[in-house]
CSV table of C-alpha atoms in Angstrom, one decimal:
chain,number,residue,atom,x,y,z
A,30,MET,CA,24.9,-61.7,12.9
A,31,THR,CA,21.8,-63.7,14.0
A,32,GLN,CA,18.4,-63.3,12.5
A,33,GLU,CA,17.2,-61.6,15.7
A,34,GLN,CA,20.0,-59.1,15.6
A,35,ILE,CA,19.3,-58.3,11.9
A,36,THR,CA,15.6,-57.9,12.6
A,37,GLU,CA,16.3,-55.6,15.5
A,38,LYS,CA,18.7,-53.5,13.5
A,39,LEU,CA,16.3,-53.3,10.6
A,40,GLN,CA,13.5,-52.1,12.9
A,41,THR,CA,15.8,-49.3,14.1
A,42,ILE,CA,16.4,-48.2,10.5
A,43,ILE,CA,12.8,-48.3,9.6
A,44,ALA,CA,11.4,-46.6,12.6
A,45,PRO,CA,12.2,-42.9,11.6
A,46,TYR,CA,10.2,-43.5,8.3
A,47,VAL,CA,7.0,-44.4,10.2
A,48,GLU,CA,4.9,-41.4,11.0
A,49,ASP,CA,2.4,-43.2,13.2
A,50,LYS,CA,4.7,-44.7,15.8
A,51,SER,CA,2.0,-46.9,17.3
A,52,ALA,CA,2.2,-49.0,14.1
A,53,LEU,CA,5.6,-50.1,15.2
A,54,GLU,CA,4.3,-51.8,18.3
A,55,GLY,CA,2.9,-54.9,16.7
A,56,ILE,CA,5.7,-55.2,14.2
A,57,ASN,CA,6.6,-58.8,13.1
A,58,GLY,CA,7.9,-60.7,10.2
A,59,GLU,CA,4.7,-60.4,8.2
A,60,THR,CA,4.4,-56.7,8.7
A,61,ASN,CA,4.2,-55.0,5.2
A,62,LEU,CA,6.3,-51.9,5.0
A,63,LEU,CA,3.9,-50.0,2.7
A,64,ASN,CA,0.5,-51.2,3.8
A,65,ASP,CA,1.0,-51.9,7.5
A,66,LEU,CA,3.6,-49.2,8.4
A,67,ASP,CA,2.2,-46.7,5.9
A,68,ILE,CA,5.7,-45.8,4.7
A,69,ASN,CA,5.8,-43.5,1.7
A,70,SER,CA,6.8,-45.7,-1.3
A,71,ALA,CA,9.3,-43.0,-2.4
A,72,ASN,CA,11.1,-43.5,1.0
A,73,LEU,CA,11.7,-47.1,0.3
A,74,VAL,CA,14.8,-46.2,-1.7
A,75,ASP,CA,16.1,-44.2,1.3
A,76,ILE,CA,15.5,-47.2,3.5
A,77,ILE,CA,17.5,-49.4,1.1
A,78,ILE,CA,20.4,-46.9,1.2
A,79,ASP,CA,20.3,-46.8,5.0
A,80,VAL,CA,20.3,-50.7,5.1
A,81,GLU,CA,23.2,-50.8,2.7
A,82,ASP,CA,25.2,-48.4,4.9
A,83,ALA,CA,24.3,-50.2,8.1
A,84,PHE,CA,25.2,-53.7,6.9
A,85,ASP,CA,27.9,-52.6,4.5
A,86,ILE,CA,26.2,-54.5,1.6
A,87,GLU,CA,24.9,-53.6,-1.8
A,88,ILE,CA,21.3,-54.4,-2.5
A,89,ASP,CA,20.5,-54.6,-6.2
A,90,ASP,CA,17.2,-53.4,-7.6
A,91,ASP,CA,15.8,-56.9,-8.0
A,92,SER,CA,16.5,-57.7,-4.4
A,93,ALA,CA,15.1,-54.4,-3.3
A,94,GLU,CA,11.9,-55.0,-5.1
A,95,LYS,CA,11.5,-58.2,-3.0
A,96,MET,CA,11.7,-56.4,0.3
A,97,LEU,CA,8.0,-56.0,0.9
A,98,THR,CA,7.7,-57.3,4.5
A,99,VAL,CA,10.1,-57.2,7.4
A,100,LYS,CA,10.8,-61.0,6.9
A,101,ASP,CA,11.6,-60.3,3.2
A,102,ALA,CA,14.1,-57.6,4.3
A,103,VAL,CA,15.7,-59.8,6.8
A,104,GLU,CA,16.1,-62.6,4.2
A,105,VAL,CA,17.7,-60.2,1.7
A,106,VAL,CA,20.2,-58.9,4.3
A,107,MET,CA,21.0,-62.5,5.5
A,108,ALA,CA,21.7,-63.6,2.0
A,109,LYS,CA,24.0,-60.6,1.3
A,110,THR,CA,25.9,-60.9,4.6
A,111,ALA,CA,26.2,-64.7,4.5
B,23,MET,CA,4.9,-12.6,8.0
B,24,GLY,CA,8.0,-14.7,8.4
B,25,VAL,CA,11.6,-14.0,7.8
B,26,VAL,CA,15.0,-15.7,7.7
B,27,ALA,CA,17.6,-13.0,7.3
B,28,PRO,CA,21.4,-12.8,7.7
B,29,ASN,CA,20.9,-10.5,10.8
B,30,ALA,CA,18.0,-12.4,12.4
B,31,VAL,CA,15.7,-15.4,12.1
B,32,GLY,CA,12.1,-14.8,13.1
B,33,LEU,CA,9.9,-11.7,13.0
B,34,ALA,CA,10.5,-10.4,16.5
B,35,ASP,CA,14.3,-10.7,16.4
B,36,PHE,CA,14.3,-9.2,12.9
B,37,GLU,CA,12.3,-6.2,14.0
B,38,ALA,CA,14.7,-5.7,16.8
B,39,ALA,CA,17.7,-6.0,14.4
B,40,LEU,CA,16.2,-3.5,12.1
B,41,LYS,CA,15.8,-1.0,14.9
B,42,GLU,CA,19.3,-1.3,16.2
B,43,GLY,CA,20.8,-1.4,12.7
B,44,LYS,CA,22.4,-4.8,13.3
B,45,SER,CA,24.6,-6.1,10.5
B,46,GLY,CA,24.5,-9.7,9.5
B,47,ILE,CA,27.6,-9.5,7.3
B,48,GLN,CA,30.6,-11.6,8.3
B,49,PHE,CA,33.9,-12.8,7.1
B,50,ILE,CA,33.3,-16.3,5.5
B,51,GLU,CA,36.2,-18.7,5.7
B,52,GLU,CA,34.9,-20.9,3.0
B,53,LEU,CA,35.1,-18.0,0.5
B,54,LYS,CA,38.7,-17.3,1.4
B,55,ASN,CA,39.6,-21.0,1.1
B,56,LEU,CA,38.0,-21.0,-2.4
B,57,LYS,CA,39.9,-17.9,-3.4
B,58,PHE,CA,37.0,-15.6,-3.9
B,59,SER,CA,37.8,-12.0,-4.3
B,60,CYS,CA,34.9,-11.1,-2.0
B,61,GLN,CA,35.2,-13.0,1.3
B,62,VAL,CA,32.3,-11.5,3.2
B,63,GLY,CA,28.6,-12.3,3.1
B,64,GLY,CA,25.4,-12.7,5.0
B,65,ILE,CA,24.3,-16.2,6.1
B,66,PRO,CA,21.1,-16.5,8.2
B,67,PRO,CA,22.0,-17.8,11.7
B,68,VAL,CA,19.5,-20.7,11.7
B,69,THR,CA,20.3,-23.0,14.7
B,70,LEU,CA,19.8,-26.8,14.7
B,71,GLU,CA,17.0,-26.3,17.3
B,72,GLN,CA,15.2,-24.0,14.9
B,73,LYS,CA,15.5,-26.5,12.1
B,74,GLN,CA,14.1,-29.2,14.3
B,75,GLN,CA,11.0,-27.2,14.9
B,76,TYR,CA,10.1,-27.2,11.3
B,77,PHE,CA,11.5,-30.5,10.0
B,78,SER,CA,11.6,-34.1,11.2
B,79,GLU,CA,15.0,-35.6,11.8
B,80,LEU,CA,14.5,-37.7,8.7
B,81,GLU,CA,13.7,-34.7,6.5
B,82,LEU,CA,16.7,-32.8,7.9
B,83,LYS,CA,19.0,-35.8,7.2
B,84,ARG,CA,18.2,-35.5,3.5
B,85,LEU,CA,17.7,-31.8,3.2
B,86,LYS,CA,20.7,-30.2,1.6
B,87,ALA,CA,19.0,-27.3,-0.1
B,88,ASN,CA,19.3,-24.4,2.3
B,89,GLY,CA,17.2,-22.1,0.3
B,90,VAL,CA,14.3,-24.6,0.6
B,91,LEU,CA,15.0,-24.7,4.4
B,92,TYR,CA,14.9,-20.9,4.7
B,93,GLY,CA,11.8,-20.6,2.6
B,94,CYS,CA,9.9,-23.2,4.5
B,95,ILE,CA,10.8,-21.6,7.9
B,96,ALA,CA,9.7,-18.2,6.7
B,97,GLY,CA,6.5,-19.6,5.0
B,98,MET,CA,5.5,-21.6,8.1
B,99,ASP,CA,6.1,-18.6,10.3
B,100,ALA,CA,4.0,-16.4,8.1
B,101,TRP,CA,1.2,-18.9,8.2
B,102,LYS,CA,1.3,-19.2,11.9
B,103,ASP,CA,1.7,-15.5,12.4
B,104,ALA,CA,-1.5,-14.9,10.4
B,105,GLY,CA,-3.4,-17.2,12.8
B,106,LEU,CA,-4.0,-19.9,10.3
B,107,PRO,CA,-4.4,-23.6,11.3
B,108,PHE,CA,-2.0,-26.4,10.6
B,109,SER,CA,-4.0,-29.3,9.2
B,110,ASP,CA,-3.4,-33.1,9.3
B,111,ARG,CA,-2.0,-34.6,6.2
B,112,LYS,CA,-4.0,-37.8,6.4
B,113,THR,CA,-7.4,-36.7,7.7
B,114,ASP,CA,-7.9,-33.1,6.6
B,115,GLU,CA,-9.0,-31.8,3.3
B,116,ALA,CA,-6.7,-29.5,1.3
B,117,ASP,CA,-7.3,-25.8,1.8
B,118,TRP,CA,-8.7,-24.9,-1.6
B,119,ASP,CA,-8.8,-21.2,-1.0
B,120,SER,CA,-5.1,-20.8,-0.1
B,121,GLY,CA,-2.1,-21.0,-2.3
B,122,CYS,CA,1.4,-19.9,-2.5
B,123,ILE,CA,3.8,-18.1,-4.8
B,124,MET,CA,7.2,-18.7,-3.2
B,125,GLY,CA,9.9,-17.6,-5.5
B,126,ALA,CA,13.4,-18.9,-5.7
B,127,GLY,CA,16.6,-18.1,-7.6
B,128,LEU,CA,18.8,-21.0,-6.7
B,129,ALA,CA,17.3,-22.6,-3.7
B,130,SER,CA,19.4,-25.7,-3.8
B,131,ALA,CA,23.0,-25.1,-4.9
B,132,ARG,CA,24.4,-27.5,-2.3
B,133,ALA,CA,21.9,-30.2,-3.2
B,134,ILE,CA,22.8,-29.9,-6.9
B,135,ARG,CA,26.5,-30.1,-6.1
B,136,TYR,CA,26.0,-33.2,-3.9
B,137,ALA,CA,24.0,-34.8,-6.7
B,138,MET,CA,26.5,-34.0,-9.4
B,139,TYR,CA,29.3,-35.5,-7.5
B,140,MET,CA,27.3,-38.7,-6.6
B,141,ILE,CA,26.4,-39.1,-10.3
B,142,ASP,CA,29.9,-38.6,-11.5
B,143,GLU,CA,31.1,-41.2,-9.0
B,144,LEU,CA,28.6,-43.6,-10.5
B,145,ASN,CA,26.4,-43.5,-7.4
B,146,THR,CA,23.1,-42.4,-9.0
B,147,ARG,CA,21.3,-45.3,-7.4
B,148,ARG,CA,22.3,-44.0,-4.0
B,149,LEU,CA,21.1,-40.4,-4.5
B,150,GLY,CA,18.0,-41.0,-2.4
B,151,SER,CA,14.4,-40.1,-3.0
B,152,THR,CA,14.5,-36.4,-2.4
B,153,ILE,CA,17.0,-34.9,-4.8
B,154,THR,CA,14.5,-34.1,-7.5
B,155,GLN,CA,12.1,-32.3,-5.1
B,156,GLN,CA,15.0,-30.4,-3.6
B,157,THR,CA,16.6,-29.3,-6.8
B,158,MET,CA,13.5,-28.6,-9.0
B,159,SER,CA,12.8,-24.9,-9.4
B,160,SER,CA,9.5,-25.2,-7.5
B,161,GLY,CA,11.0,-27.1,-4.7
B,162,VAL,CA,10.3,-24.5,-2.0
B,163,SER,CA,6.6,-24.1,-2.9
B,164,ALA,CA,6.2,-27.9,-3.3
B,165,TYR,CA,7.5,-28.4,0.3
B,166,LEU,CA,5.4,-25.6,1.7
B,167,GLY,CA,2.3,-26.7,-0.2
B,168,GLY,CA,2.5,-30.0,1.6
B,169,MET,CA,3.4,-28.6,5.0
B,170,LEU,CA,0.4,-26.3,4.9
B,171,GLY,CA,-2.1,-28.4,2.9
B,172,LEU,CA,-2.5,-25.6,0.3
B,173,GLY,CA,-5.1,-26.4,-2.4
B,174,ASN,CA,-5.0,-23.3,-4.5
B,175,GLN,CA,-2.2,-22.4,-6.9
B,176,VAL,CA,1.2,-23.6,-5.6
B,177,THR,CA,4.0,-22.3,-7.7
B,178,THR,CA,7.5,-20.7,-7.8
B,179,ASN,CA,8.3,-17.6,-9.8
B,180,ALA,CA,11.8,-16.6,-10.8
B,181,SER,CA,12.9,-13.2,-12.0
B,182,ALA,CA,16.4,-13.0,-10.5
B,183,CYS,CA,16.7,-10.2,-7.9
B,184,SER,CA,13.2,-9.0,-8.6
B,185,THR,CA,11.7,-12.4,-7.6
B,186,GLY,CA,10.5,-11.6,-4.1
B,187,THR,CA,8.7,-8.4,-4.9
B,188,GLU,CA,7.2,-9.9,-8.0
B,189,ALA,CA,5.8,-12.8,-6.0
B,190,ILE,CA,3.9,-10.4,-3.8
B,191,ILE,CA,2.4,-8.6,-6.8
B,192,MET,CA,1.5,-11.9,-8.4
B,193,GLY,CA,-0.2,-13.1,-5.3
B,194,ALA,CA,-2.1,-9.9,-4.8
B,195,GLU,CA,-3.3,-10.0,-8.4
B,196,ARG,CA,-4.6,-13.6,-8.0
B,197,ILE,CA,-6.6,-12.5,-4.9
B,198,ARG,CA,-7.9,-9.5,-6.7
B,199,LEU,CA,-9.1,-11.7,-9.6
B,200,GLY,CA,-11.1,-13.7,-7.0
B,201,LYS,CA,-9.2,-16.9,-7.7
B,202,ALA,CA,-7.9,-17.3,-4.2
B,203,LYS,CA,-8.7,-16.0,-0.7
B,204,ARG,CA,-5.2,-16.0,0.5
B,205,MET,CA,-1.7,-16.4,-1.0
B,206,LEU,CA,1.5,-17.0,0.8
B,207,CYS,CA,4.0,-14.9,-1.1
B,208,GLY,CA,7.7,-14.4,-0.9
B,209,ALA,CA,11.0,-15.8,-2.0
B,210,CYS,CA,14.1,-17.6,-0.9
B,211,ASP,CA,17.6,-18.1,-2.0
B,212,SER,CA,20.4,-20.3,-0.7
B,213,THR,CA,23.7,-19.1,0.5
B,214,GLY,CA,27.3,-20.0,0.0
B,215,ALA,CA,30.1,-20.2,-2.5
B,216,TYR,CA,28.1,-22.2,-5.1
B,217,VAL,CA,25.4,-19.5,-5.4
B,218,TRP,CA,27.7,-16.5,-5.3
B,219,ALA,CA,30.6,-17.6,-7.5
B,220,GLY,CA,29.2,-16.3,-10.7
B,221,PHE,CA,28.9,-12.8,-9.3
B,222,ASP,CA,32.4,-13.0,-7.9
B,223,ALA,CA,33.6,-13.9,-11.3
B,224,MET,CA,31.8,-10.9,-12.8
B,225,ARG,CA,33.7,-8.7,-10.3
B,226,VAL,CA,30.4,-7.2,-9.1
B,227,MET,CA,30.9,-8.2,-5.4
B,228,ASN,CA,32.8,-6.0,-3.0
B,229,ARG,CA,36.4,-7.3,-2.7
B,230,ARG,CA,37.8,-4.3,-0.8
B,231,SER,CA,36.2,-4.9,2.7
B,232,ASN,CA,37.2,-8.4,3.6
B,233,ASP,CA,38.8,-7.0,6.8
B,234,ALA,CA,35.8,-5.0,7.7
B,235,PRO,CA,32.7,-7.1,6.9
B,236,GLU,CA,30.1,-4.8,8.6
B,237,LYS,CA,31.3,-1.9,6.5
B,238,ALA,CA,31.3,-3.8,3.2
B,239,SER,CA,27.7,-3.2,2.1
B,240,ARG,CA,27.4,0.5,1.5
B,241,PRO,CA,24.4,1.4,-0.6
B,242,MET,CA,24.3,5.1,-1.7
B,243,SER,CA,27.8,5.7,-0.4
B,244,GLU,CA,30.5,7.3,-2.6
B,245,THR,CA,32.7,4.4,-1.7
B,246,ALA,CA,30.2,1.6,-2.6
B,247,SER,CA,32.3,-0.8,-4.7
B,248,GLY,CA,30.2,-3.8,-5.3
B,249,PHE,CA,27.4,-5.7,-3.5
B,250,VAL,CA,27.8,-8.1,-0.6
B,251,PRO,CA,26.1,-11.5,-1.1
B,252,GLY,CA,23.5,-12.8,1.2
B,253,GLY,CA,20.5,-15.2,1.3
B,254,GLY,CA,17.5,-16.3,3.3
B,255,ALA,CA,13.8,-15.9,2.8
B,256,GLY,CA,10.9,-13.6,3.5
B,257,ALA,CA,7.2,-14.5,3.4
B,258,LEU,CA,4.0,-12.5,3.6
B,259,LEU,CA,0.5,-14.0,3.9
B,260,LEU,CA,-1.8,-11.9,1.7
B,261,GLU,CA,-5.5,-12.2,2.2
B,262,ASP,CA,-8.7,-10.9,0.8
B,263,LEU,CA,-9.8,-8.2,3.2
B,264,GLU,CA,-13.3,-9.6,3.7
B,265,SER,CA,-11.8,-13.0,4.6
B,266,ALA,CA,-9.2,-11.5,6.9
B,267,LEU,CA,-11.9,-9.5,8.8
B,268,GLU,CA,-14.2,-12.5,9.0
B,269,ARG,CA,-11.7,-14.6,10.8
B,270,ASN,CA,-10.3,-11.7,12.8
B,271,ALA,CA,-6.8,-12.0,11.4
B,272,PRO,CA,-4.0,-9.7,12.6
B,273,ILE,CA,-3.5,-7.2,9.7
B,274,TYR,CA,-0.1,-5.6,9.3
B,275,ALA,CA,-0.7,-3.5,6.2
B,276,GLU,CA,-2.6,-3.3,2.9
B,277,VAL,CA,-1.1,-4.2,-0.5
B,278,LEU,CA,-2.5,-1.3,-2.5
B,279,GLY,CA,-1.0,-2.4,-5.8
B,280,GLY,CA,2.1,-3.0,-7.8
B,281,PHE,CA,3.6,-3.3,-11.2
B,282,THR,CA,6.2,-5.5,-13.0
B,283,ASN,CA,7.9,-4.9,-16.3
B,284,SER,CA,11.1,-5.2,-18.2
B,285,GLY,CA,13.4,-2.6,-19.8
B,286,GLY,CA,13.7,-5.0,-22.7
B,287,GLN,CA,17.5,-4.8,-22.5
B,288,ARG,CA,17.4,-1.8,-24.7
B,289,LYS,CA,19.1,1.6,-24.4
B,290,SER,CA,20.8,1.7,-21.0
B,291,GLY,CA,19.3,-1.7,-20.3
B,292,THR,CA,21.4,-4.9,-20.7
B,293,MET,CA,21.2,-8.4,-19.2
B,294,THR,CA,22.8,-7.0,-16.1
B,295,ALA,CA,22.0,-3.3,-16.1
B,296,PRO,CA,18.6,-1.7,-16.1
B,297,ASN,CA,17.0,0.5,-18.7
B,298,THR,CA,16.2,3.5,-16.6
B,299,SER,CA,13.0,4.2,-18.6
B,300,GLY,CA,11.8,0.7,-17.6
B,301,ILE,CA,12.4,1.5,-13.9
B,302,GLU,CA,10.5,4.8,-14.1
B,303,ARG,CA,7.6,3.2,-15.9
B,304,CYS,CA,7.5,0.4,-13.3
B,305,ILE,CA,7.3,2.9,-10.5
B,306,ILE,CA,4.7,5.0,-12.2
B,307,GLY,CA,2.8,1.8,-13.1
B,308,ALA,CA,2.7,0.8,-9.5
B,309,LEU,CA,1.4,4.2,-8.3
B,310,HIS,CA,-1.3,4.0,-10.9
B,311,ASP,CA,-2.3,0.4,-10.0
B,312,ALA,CA,-2.4,1.5,-6.3
B,313,GLY,CA,-4.5,4.5,-7.2
B,314,ILE,CA,-2.2,7.0,-5.4
B,315,GLU,CA,-0.4,10.2,-6.3
B,316,ALA,CA,3.4,10.3,-6.2
B,317,SER,CA,3.1,12.9,-3.5
B,318,GLU,CA,1.6,10.4,-1.2
B,319,VAL,CA,4.7,8.1,-1.0
B,320,ASP,CA,6.2,8.5,2.5
B,321,ALA,CA,9.1,6.2,2.2
B,322,ILE,CA,11.0,4.0,-0.2
B,323,SER,CA,12.7,0.7,0.3
B,324,GLY,CA,15.1,0.9,-2.6
B,325,HIS,CA,16.7,-1.9,-4.5
B,326,LEU,CA,20.0,-0.1,-3.7
B,327,THR,CA,22.7,-2.8,-3.9
B,328,SER,CA,25.8,-0.9,-3.0
B,329,THR,CA,27.0,-0.8,-6.6
B,330,MET,CA,27.7,2.0,-9.1
B,331,PHE,CA,24.0,1.9,-10.1
B,332,ASP,CA,22.7,3.3,-6.7
B,333,PRO,CA,22.8,7.0,-7.9
B,334,GLY,CA,21.0,6.0,-11.1
B,335,GLU,CA,18.2,4.3,-9.1
B,336,VAL,CA,17.7,7.4,-6.9
B,337,ALA,CA,17.6,9.5,-10.1
B,338,SER,CA,14.9,7.2,-11.5
B,339,TRP,CA,12.8,7.5,-8.4
B,340,SER,CA,13.2,11.2,-8.4
B,341,LYS,CA,12.1,11.4,-12.1
B,342,ALA,CA,9.2,9.0,-11.7
B,343,LEU,CA,7.9,10.7,-8.6
B,344,GLN,CA,8.8,14.2,-9.8
B,345,ARG,CA,10.1,14.9,-6.3
B,346,ARG,CA,13.6,16.0,-5.2
B,347,GLY,CA,15.5,17.7,-2.4
B,348,SER,CA,13.7,17.8,0.9
B,349,ASP,CA,10.4,17.0,-0.9
B,350,PHE,CA,11.8,13.5,-1.7
B,351,PRO,CA,10.4,10.6,0.4
B,352,TYR,CA,12.5,8.9,3.0
B,353,ILE,CA,14.6,6.2,1.5
B,354,ASN,CA,16.7,3.4,3.1
B,355,ALA,CA,18.5,0.3,2.1
B,356,LEU,CA,18.2,-2.9,4.1
B,357,LYS,CA,21.1,-4.3,2.0
B,358,SER,CA,23.4,-2.2,4.2
B,359,MET,CA,22.7,-4.6,7.0
B,360,ILE,CA,22.1,-8.0,5.3
B,361,GLY,CA,23.8,-7.7,1.9
B,362,HIS,CA,22.0,-8.6,-1.3
B,363,CYS,CA,19.9,-11.6,-0.6
B,364,LEU,CA,19.4,-12.1,-4.4
B,365,SER,CA,16.0,-13.6,-5.2
B,366,ALA,CA,15.0,-13.4,-1.6
B,367,ALA,CA,15.9,-9.7,-1.3
B,368,GLY,CA,12.6,-8.2,-2.3
B,369,ALA,CA,10.7,-10.5,0.1
B,370,ILE,CA,12.9,-9.8,3.1
B,371,GLU,CA,12.9,-6.1,2.3
B,372,ALA,CA,9.1,-6.1,1.9
B,373,VAL,CA,8.8,-7.7,5.4
B,374,ALA,CA,11.0,-4.9,6.7
B,375,ALA,CA,9.0,-2.2,4.9
B,376,VAL,CA,5.8,-3.5,6.4
B,377,LEU,CA,7.3,-3.7,9.9
B,378,GLN,CA,8.4,-0.1,9.6
B,379,LEU,CA,5.0,1.0,8.3
B,380,LYS,CA,3.2,-0.7,11.1
B,381,GLY,CA,5.7,0.3,13.8
B,382,ASN,CA,6.1,3.9,12.7
B,383,PHE,CA,9.8,3.9,12.3
B,384,LEU,CA,12.6,3.9,9.8
B,385,HIS,CA,15.6,1.6,10.1
B,386,PRO,CA,19.0,3.1,9.6
B,387,SER,CA,20.7,2.8,6.3
B,388,LEU,CA,24.2,1.9,7.3
B,389,ASN,CA,27.5,3.0,5.8
B,390,CYS,CA,26.4,5.9,3.8
B,391,GLY,CA,27.9,8.7,5.8
B,392,ASP,CA,29.9,9.5,2.7
B,393,LEU,CA,26.8,9.9,0.6
B,394,HIS,CA,27.5,9.7,-3.1
B,395,PRO,CA,27.6,13.3,-4.5
B,396,GLU,CA,25.3,12.4,-7.4
B,397,ILE,CA,22.7,11.3,-4.8
B,398,ALA,CA,23.3,14.4,-2.7
B,399,GLU,CA,22.6,16.5,-5.7
B,400,ILE,CA,19.2,15.0,-6.1
B,401,ILE,CA,17.9,14.5,-2.6
B,402,ASP,CA,18.4,16.0,0.8
B,403,SER,CA,20.6,13.8,3.0
B,404,GLN,CA,18.1,14.1,5.8
B,405,LYS,CA,15.8,11.9,3.7
B,406,ILE,CA,18.2,9.0,4.3
B,407,PRO,CA,18.0,7.9,7.9
B,408,GLN,CA,21.4,6.9,9.3
B,409,THR,CA,20.1,6.1,12.7
B,410,PHE,CA,16.8,4.6,14.0
B,411,GLN,CA,14.1,7.2,13.5
B,412,LYS,CA,10.5,7.3,14.6
B,413,ALA,CA,8.3,8.4,11.6
B,414,GLU,CA,4.6,8.6,10.9
B,415,LEU,CA,4.3,6.6,7.7
B,416,ASN,CA,1.3,5.9,5.6
B,417,ILE,CA,2.7,4.6,2.3
B,418,PHE,CA,5.8,2.6,1.7
B,419,ALA,CA,7.0,1.8,-1.8
B,420,LYS,CA,9.3,-1.2,-2.4
B,421,SER,CA,11.2,-1.8,-5.6
B,422,SER,CA,13.4,-4.6,-6.9
B,423,PHE,CA,15.3,-5.0,-10.1
B,424,GLY,CA,17.0,-8.1,-11.5
B,425,PHE,CA,19.2,-9.6,-14.2
B,426,GLY,CA,17.3,-9.8,-17.4
B,427,ASP,CA,16.4,-6.1,-17.0
B,428,VAL,CA,13.3,-7.0,-15.0
B,429,ASN,CA,11.6,-4.6,-12.5
B,430,SER,CA,9.0,-4.8,-9.8
B,431,CYS,CA,7.5,-2.3,-7.5
B,432,VAL,CA,4.9,-2.8,-4.8
B,433,ILE,CA,3.0,-0.2,-2.7
B,434,PHE,CA,2.0,-0.9,0.9
B,435,ARG,CA,-0.3,1.2,3.0
B,436,LYS,CA,-0.8,1.3,6.7
B,437,TYR,CA,-4.0,-0.5,7.7
């Protein structure tokens, strides 16, 4: 799976967790999940579960903690699927 | 008010169901497959479209606690029905004058089951973020508090099958004390095998009517042989009269007063059976608190579960009110239509009582054509409506009793 494909899939997973849908419009690699998309921090664990299911990978807690921006998340997924 | 009952979801449909004596009791395949003795019950017919009106897709994906679901729907409906505004989570201030006492017995049996299996399969890290809020006792009030932005007391009471009625009394007391202007009060309970199994094991559910579900719940009947399980939620928005008048709120009825107590599990009272002195004192206490005479009670919504205790309850009412025969108030049992909705029972039945009070009618008490002789000895059978009846009512008394020998009785007056 290419970086673009992963990014696209991640955005689809994240979208339901974002209340203000307009925040999704300018989304890019640097977009911070908590600060820019205003995702409830408790929901991050649910996003991790959804990502695990979607890519059939396991994301350990240390990797999960690194997933602060969209780019971070893509990197974690790429490393696990490589 | 708001209601999620086995025979209807939503106030308008519920009122129609009451009038036509619609049963919500069905054969339940799951109970048969799990080898329950009682294989009938009442499950509220909540559709996916209805769920989507109250919860986002994301919330629904995680929400396994159906008691929480029922409670939130009833609570949101009651709030809306009372003409109150829905505020914005980010920009609006909390409503410091409004709180909620939304009781629960076991609001989340399925969520607990799901979590237990996940844990035992070593998947704790994949439980998700909402298991705690769904399975904590106060789950339903916590959800509602956020949905409505409540800034006063937000809590969940629990007193088994007395819970719903008790919540109304507790809310009214808080308003009386001047600590809140309005309290959303009621209760919920989840449905299904995992909530009902303990009762089936106790052999207190009706196992003789699996082939005739609508006949299974028979309060006050000679052939009553155990209760029929149900679940759902009822919610009433109680408000200080001054505040309600000020904002021109629709008013259904007045909570005149109420009383809660326990029989202490002494004398005839045990963990599972009531001390009749406790019941009588509770009824008398409610009349006293409401400031009315026993002779003023027009109708009673009994606890009446379709068990061998029904005659004892009627006897206690008769003794407490000092009324019998044709002088006895009207009495009906909603459980004949919806089964015993456990912790939610008092709340759903209170909604029904208020609708009858406001609408000047009595709903039929089903399946008691063969009235229990001990009841027939105490009261005139004309006092138990078996079909829809128009009736001028001014005061309705609603009682609930629960495991732990706990009692509650609330008095409503037409406004």
